[in-house]
Structures are given as C-alpha cells and as structure tokens.
Amino acid sequence: TRDWVQIVTVPRKQIVDVGGRKVGYLLFWTFVDIAYDELEDTFYEFKNAGVDTIIVDLRYNGGGLVAVSRYVMNLL
C-alpha cells in the first residue's frame, strides 16, 4: 500500500557550553527539499543562543540534493 512517510531531517540538535563557548551540534540525515525549514529553525536557534562553533554530524546521511548541501554551507 502506498502512503506518505514523514522524514525528520534534523533528528537531533543540541547546544553545549564548552569552556565558555557555545557549541551547536546538528545531526543531519538527508539532503532533501523538505530539510530547508528544519535547517533554518536549527540555525536560528543557534544564532539566538550565541553559538560560535557548529558540529554537523553527517555519519548517517544518505545524500540527496546538491541545492540543499549548498544551503547548509550558506547557513554555516
């Protein structure tokens, strides 16, 4: 049976204080077009929290669109 599947592209994000610096951690699963809003929300939270270092975890990323990867790079 065909059905829609909900994909969470940013399943984990966290802000950690490391030696007085705010570090943002982002687990990013796939470079698909529905990722734009989740990425924008995550980086907005990082900016508002004063994050100056970001770790992007791509270990489980399955690839996807080049346009989305460019968007991530522009956000960084």
PDB file of C-alpha atoms in Angstrom:
ATOM      1  CA  THR A   1       0.000   0.000   0.000  1.00  0.00           C
ATOM      2  CA  ARG A   2       1.301   3.440  -0.869  1.00  0.00           C
ATOM      3  CA  ASP A   3       1.453   6.025   1.869  1.00  0.00           C
ATOM      4  CA  TRP A   4       3.316   9.214   2.780  1.00  0.00           C
ATOM      5  CA  VAL A   5       6.326   8.872   5.013  1.00  0.00           C
ATOM      6  CA  GLN A   6       7.316  11.652   7.374  1.00  0.00           C
ATOM      7  CA  ILE A   7      11.060  12.308   7.315  1.00  0.00           C
ATOM      8  CA  VAL A   8      12.769  14.203  10.109  1.00  0.00           C
ATOM      9  CA  THR A   9      15.939  15.597   8.570  1.00  0.00           C
ATOM     10  CA  VAL A  10      17.302  17.080  11.806  1.00  0.00           C
ATOM     11  CA  PRO A  11      16.520  14.432  14.440  1.00  0.00           C
ATOM     12  CA  ARG A  12      18.944  15.853  16.988  1.00  0.00           C
ATOM     13  CA  LYS A  13      20.254  19.314  17.787  1.00  0.00           C
ATOM     14  CA  GLN A  14      21.926  20.489  20.941  1.00  0.00           C
ATOM     15  CA  ILE A  15      23.757  23.498  22.324  1.00  0.00           C
ATOM     16  CA  VAL A  16      26.636  22.766  24.695  1.00  0.00           C
ATOM     17  CA  ASP A  17      28.802  25.145  26.726  1.00  0.00           C
ATOM     18  CA  VAL A  18      32.447  24.155  26.226  1.00  0.00           C
ATOM     19  CA  GLY A  19      34.950  26.267  28.120  1.00  0.00           C
ATOM     20  CA  GLY A  20      32.745  29.331  27.963  1.00  0.00           C
ATOM     21  CA  ARG A  21      31.988  28.916  24.245  1.00  0.00           C
ATOM     22  CA  LYS A  22      28.613  27.880  22.874  1.00  0.00           C
ATOM     23  CA  VAL A  23      28.873  24.906  20.539  1.00  0.00           C
ATOM     24  CA  GLY A  24      25.959  23.756  18.402  1.00  0.00           C
ATOM     25  CA  TYR A  25      25.601  20.100  17.448  1.00  0.00           C
ATOM     26  CA  LEU A  26      23.417  19.119  14.492  1.00  0.00           C
ATOM     27  CA  LEU A  27      22.670  15.569  13.327  1.00  0.00           C
ATOM     28  CA  PHE A  28      21.583  15.850   9.693  1.00  0.00           C
ATOM     29  CA  TRP A  29      20.124  12.758   7.984  1.00  0.00           C
ATOM     30  CA  THR A  30      19.395  13.649   4.374  1.00  0.00           C
ATOM     31  CA  PHE A  31      19.771  16.453   1.872  1.00  0.00           C
ATOM     32  CA  VAL A  32      16.154  16.532   0.652  1.00  0.00           C
ATOM     33  CA  ASP A  33      13.989  19.518  -0.201  1.00  0.00           C
ATOM     34  CA  ILE A  34      11.898  19.243   2.976  1.00  0.00           C
ATOM     35  CA  ALA A  35      15.037  19.931   5.051  1.00  0.00           C
ATOM     36  CA  TYR A  36      15.059  23.691   4.440  1.00  0.00           C
ATOM     37  CA  ASP A  37      12.641  24.611   7.241  1.00  0.00           C
ATOM     38  CA  GLU A  38      14.246  22.326   9.834  1.00  0.00           C
ATOM     39  CA  LEU A  39      17.701  23.634   8.967  1.00  0.00           C
ATOM     40  CA  GLU A  40      16.554  27.249   9.101  1.00  0.00           C
ATOM     41  CA  ASP A  41      14.908  26.724  12.504  1.00  0.00           C
ATOM     42  CA  THR A  42      18.011  24.974  13.877  1.00  0.00           C
ATOM     43  CA  PHE A  43      20.442  27.655  12.744  1.00  0.00           C
ATOM     44  CA  TYR A  44      18.082  30.368  14.027  1.00  0.00           C
ATOM     45  CA  GLU A  45      18.173  28.721  17.469  1.00  0.00           C
ATOM     46  CA  PHE A  46      21.967  28.503  17.287  1.00  0.00           C
ATOM     47  CA  LYS A  47      22.271  32.178  16.358  1.00  0.00           C
ATOM     48  CA  ASN A  48      19.916  33.315  19.124  1.00  0.00           C
ATOM     49  CA  ALA A  49      21.850  31.253  21.684  1.00  0.00           C
ATOM     50  CA  GLY A  50      25.155  32.848  20.664  1.00  0.00           C
ATOM     51  CA  VAL A  51      26.644  29.693  19.142  1.00  0.00           C
ATOM     52  CA  ASP A  52      30.004  30.396  17.506  1.00  0.00           C
ATOM     53  CA  THR A  53      31.053  26.821  16.663  1.00  0.00           C
ATOM     54  CA  ILE A  54      28.885  24.225  14.921  1.00  0.00           C
ATOM     55  CA  ILE A  55      29.411  20.487  14.568  1.00  0.00           C
ATOM     56  CA  VAL A  56      27.490  18.993  11.650  1.00  0.00           C
ATOM     57  CA  ASP A  57      27.195  15.218  12.059  1.00  0.00           C
ATOM     58  CA  LEU A  58      26.753  13.549   8.660  1.00  0.00           C
ATOM     59  CA  ARG A  59      27.603   9.984   9.700  1.00  0.00           C
ATOM     60  CA  TYR A  60      24.153   8.603   8.884  1.00  0.00           C
ATOM     61  CA  ASN A  61      23.408  10.931   5.971  1.00  0.00           C
ATOM     62  CA  GLY A  62      22.171   9.217   2.837  1.00  0.00           C
ATOM     63  CA  GLY A  63      22.955  12.049   0.423  1.00  0.00           C
ATOM     64  CA  GLY A  64      20.443  13.937  -1.663  1.00  0.00           C
ATOM     65  CA  LEU A  65      20.215  17.261  -3.463  1.00  0.00           C
ATOM     66  CA  VAL A  66      23.211  19.479  -4.193  1.00  0.00           C
ATOM     67  CA  ALA A  67      20.998  22.551  -3.690  1.00  0.00           C
ATOM     68  CA  VAL A  68      20.312  21.512  -0.085  1.00  0.00           C
ATOM     69  CA  SER A  69      24.022  20.937   0.588  1.00  0.00           C
ATOM     70  CA  ARG A  70      24.732  24.440  -0.732  1.00  0.00           C
ATOM     71  CA  TYR A  71      22.034  25.783   1.564  1.00  0.00           C
ATOM     72  CA  VAL A  72      23.694  24.121   4.558  1.00  0.00           C
ATOM     73  CA  MET A  73      27.045  25.622   3.568  1.00  0.00           C
ATOM     74  CA  ASN A  74      25.482  29.087   3.259  1.00  0.00           C
ATOM     75  CA  LEU A  75      23.923  28.748   6.712  1.00  0.00           C
ATOM     76  CA  LEU A  76      27.315  27.838   8.128  1.00  0.00           C
TER      77      LEU A  76
END
